[in-house]
PDB file of C-alpha atoms in Angstrom:
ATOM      1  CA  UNK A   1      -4.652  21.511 -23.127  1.00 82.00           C
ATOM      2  CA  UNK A   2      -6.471  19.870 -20.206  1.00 84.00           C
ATOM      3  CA  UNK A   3     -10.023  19.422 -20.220  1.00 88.00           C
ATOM      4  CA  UNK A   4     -11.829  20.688 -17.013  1.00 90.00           C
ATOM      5  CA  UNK A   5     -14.863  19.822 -15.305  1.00 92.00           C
ATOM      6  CA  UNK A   6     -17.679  22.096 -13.812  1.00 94.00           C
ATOM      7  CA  UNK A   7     -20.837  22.062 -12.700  1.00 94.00           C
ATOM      8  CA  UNK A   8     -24.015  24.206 -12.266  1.00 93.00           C
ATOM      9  CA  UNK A   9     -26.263  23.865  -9.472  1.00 92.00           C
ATOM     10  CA  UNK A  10     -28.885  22.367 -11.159  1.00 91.00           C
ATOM     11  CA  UNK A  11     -26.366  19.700 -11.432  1.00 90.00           C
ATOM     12  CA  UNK A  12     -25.891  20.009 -14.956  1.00 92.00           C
ATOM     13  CA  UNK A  13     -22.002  19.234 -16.420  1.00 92.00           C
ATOM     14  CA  UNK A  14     -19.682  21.314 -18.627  1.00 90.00           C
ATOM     15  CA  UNK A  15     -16.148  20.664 -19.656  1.00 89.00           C
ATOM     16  CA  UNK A  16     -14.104  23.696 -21.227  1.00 90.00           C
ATOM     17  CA  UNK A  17     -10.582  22.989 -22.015  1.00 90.00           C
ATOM     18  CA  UNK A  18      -7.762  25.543 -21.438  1.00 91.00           C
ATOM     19  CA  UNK A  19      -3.948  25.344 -20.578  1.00 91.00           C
ATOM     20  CA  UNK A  20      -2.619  23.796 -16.847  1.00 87.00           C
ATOM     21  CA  UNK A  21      -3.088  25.695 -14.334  1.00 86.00           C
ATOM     22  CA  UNK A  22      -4.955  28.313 -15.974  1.00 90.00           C
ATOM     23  CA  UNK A  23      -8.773  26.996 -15.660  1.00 90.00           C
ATOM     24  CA  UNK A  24     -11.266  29.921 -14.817  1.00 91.00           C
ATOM     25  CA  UNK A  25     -13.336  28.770 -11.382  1.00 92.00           C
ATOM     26  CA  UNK A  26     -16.364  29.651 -13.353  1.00 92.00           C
ATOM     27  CA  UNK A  27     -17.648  29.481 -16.505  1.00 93.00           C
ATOM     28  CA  UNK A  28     -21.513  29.752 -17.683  1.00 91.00           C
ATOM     29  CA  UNK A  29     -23.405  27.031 -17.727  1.00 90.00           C
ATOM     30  CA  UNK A  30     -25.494  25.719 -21.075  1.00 88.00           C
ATOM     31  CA  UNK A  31     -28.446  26.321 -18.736  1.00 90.00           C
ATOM     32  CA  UNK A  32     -27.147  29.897 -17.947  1.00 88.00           C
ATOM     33  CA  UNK A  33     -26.696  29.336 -14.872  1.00 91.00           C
ATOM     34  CA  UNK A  34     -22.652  29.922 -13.546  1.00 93.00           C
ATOM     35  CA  UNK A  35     -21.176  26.664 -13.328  1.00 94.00           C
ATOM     36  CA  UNK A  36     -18.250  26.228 -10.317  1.00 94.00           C
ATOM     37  CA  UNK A  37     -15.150  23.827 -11.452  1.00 93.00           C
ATOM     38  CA  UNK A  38     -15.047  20.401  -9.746  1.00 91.00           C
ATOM     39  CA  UNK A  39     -12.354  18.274  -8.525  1.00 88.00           C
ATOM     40  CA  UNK A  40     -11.947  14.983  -9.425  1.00 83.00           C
ATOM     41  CA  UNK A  41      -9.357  11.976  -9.569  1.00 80.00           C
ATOM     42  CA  UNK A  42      -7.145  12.832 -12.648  1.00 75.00           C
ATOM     43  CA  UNK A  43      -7.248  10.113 -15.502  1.00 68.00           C
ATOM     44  CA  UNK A  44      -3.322   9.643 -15.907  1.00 65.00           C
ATOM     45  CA  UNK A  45      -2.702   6.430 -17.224  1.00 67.00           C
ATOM     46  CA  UNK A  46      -5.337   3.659 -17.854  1.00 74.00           C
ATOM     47  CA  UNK A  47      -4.051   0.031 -17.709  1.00 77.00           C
ATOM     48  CA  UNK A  48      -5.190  -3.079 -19.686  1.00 83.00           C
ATOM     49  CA  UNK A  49      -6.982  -5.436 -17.431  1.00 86.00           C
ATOM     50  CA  UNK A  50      -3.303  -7.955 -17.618  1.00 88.00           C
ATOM     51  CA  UNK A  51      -0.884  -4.592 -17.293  1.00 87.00           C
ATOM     52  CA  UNK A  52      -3.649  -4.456 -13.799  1.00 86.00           C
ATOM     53  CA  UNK A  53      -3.299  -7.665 -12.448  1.00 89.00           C
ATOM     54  CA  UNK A  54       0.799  -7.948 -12.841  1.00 90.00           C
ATOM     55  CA  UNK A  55       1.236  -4.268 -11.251  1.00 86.00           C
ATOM     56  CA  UNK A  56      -1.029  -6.283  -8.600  1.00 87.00           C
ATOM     57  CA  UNK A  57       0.620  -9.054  -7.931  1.00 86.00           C
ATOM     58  CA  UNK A  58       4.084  -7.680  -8.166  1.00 86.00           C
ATOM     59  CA  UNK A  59       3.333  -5.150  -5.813  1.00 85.00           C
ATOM     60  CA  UNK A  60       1.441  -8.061  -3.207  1.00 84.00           C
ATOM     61  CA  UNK A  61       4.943 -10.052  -3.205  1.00 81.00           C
ATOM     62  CA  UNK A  62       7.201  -6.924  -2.694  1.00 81.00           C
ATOM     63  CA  UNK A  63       6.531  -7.291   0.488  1.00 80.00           C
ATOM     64  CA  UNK A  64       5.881 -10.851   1.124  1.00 78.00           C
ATOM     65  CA  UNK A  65       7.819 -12.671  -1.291  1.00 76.00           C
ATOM     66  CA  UNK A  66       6.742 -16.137  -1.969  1.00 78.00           C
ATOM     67  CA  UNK A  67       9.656 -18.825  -0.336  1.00 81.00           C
ATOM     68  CA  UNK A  68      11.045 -21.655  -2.091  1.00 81.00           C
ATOM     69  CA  UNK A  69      11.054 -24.896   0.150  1.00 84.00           C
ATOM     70  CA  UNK A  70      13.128 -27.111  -2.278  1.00 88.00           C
ATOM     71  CA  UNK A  71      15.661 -26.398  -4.703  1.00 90.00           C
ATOM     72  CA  UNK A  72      14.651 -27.341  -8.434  1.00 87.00           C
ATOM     73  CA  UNK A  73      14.619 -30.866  -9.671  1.00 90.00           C
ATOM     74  CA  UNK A  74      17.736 -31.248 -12.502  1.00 91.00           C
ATOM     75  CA  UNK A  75      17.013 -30.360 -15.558  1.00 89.00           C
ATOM     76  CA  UNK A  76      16.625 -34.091 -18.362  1.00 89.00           C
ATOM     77  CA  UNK A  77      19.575 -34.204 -20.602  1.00 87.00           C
ATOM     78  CA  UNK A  78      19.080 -33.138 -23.958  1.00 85.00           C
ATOM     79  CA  UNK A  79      18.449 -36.043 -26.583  1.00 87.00           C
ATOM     80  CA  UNK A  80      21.100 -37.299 -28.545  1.00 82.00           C
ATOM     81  CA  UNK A  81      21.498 -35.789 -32.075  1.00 83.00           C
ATOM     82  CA  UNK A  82      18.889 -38.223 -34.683  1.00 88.00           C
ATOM     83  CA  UNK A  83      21.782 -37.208 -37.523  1.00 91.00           C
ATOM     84  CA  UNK A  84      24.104 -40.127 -37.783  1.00 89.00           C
ATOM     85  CA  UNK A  85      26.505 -37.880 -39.228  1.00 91.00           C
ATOM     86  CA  UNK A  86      27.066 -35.818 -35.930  1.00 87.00           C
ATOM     87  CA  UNK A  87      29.048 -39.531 -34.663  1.00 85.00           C
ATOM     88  CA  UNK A  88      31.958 -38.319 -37.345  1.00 89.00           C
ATOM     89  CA  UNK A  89      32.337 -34.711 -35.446  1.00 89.00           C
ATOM     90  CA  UNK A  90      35.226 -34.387 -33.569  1.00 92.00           C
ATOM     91  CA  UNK A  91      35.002 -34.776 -29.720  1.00 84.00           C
ATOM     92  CA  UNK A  92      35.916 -32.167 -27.380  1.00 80.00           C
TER      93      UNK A  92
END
């Protein structure tokens, strides 16, 4: 069921829900007056303000990709083992 929007000409809103597609183009108004269905933007997803801002900025570098101007410094060595008992494992 979708929920559809009309309004009267006193400016007064109704919403009447029925199956897609199969809204009447009038319906009476609480006022009694016939109220005419309205158009608006349909509501089909709503994003969290983060979800927002990532769609955002992926879509701003799709088509101007930020360039790298240096390759990475090399990655530190990892630390030596504090176990003394890792010196009696065999070697590779």
């Amino acid at each position: 069921m979708v929920n559809y929007l009309y309004r009267c000409p006193d400016r007064h809103e109704s919403t009447a829900a029925a199956a897609m597609g199969s809204a009447p183009d009038r319906i009476d108004c609480a006022c009694g007056r016939p109220a005419a269905r309205a158009y608006t933007a349909p509501l089909i997803s709503r994003l969290s303000v983060g979800q927002t801002r990532a769609a955002d900025t992926a879509a701003a570098t799709a088509d101007h990709p930020n360039v790298v101007g240096a390759v990475p410094p090399a990655r530190a060595a990892a630390p030596a083992p504090a176990d003394p008992r890792h010196a009696l494992l065999p070697r590779p």
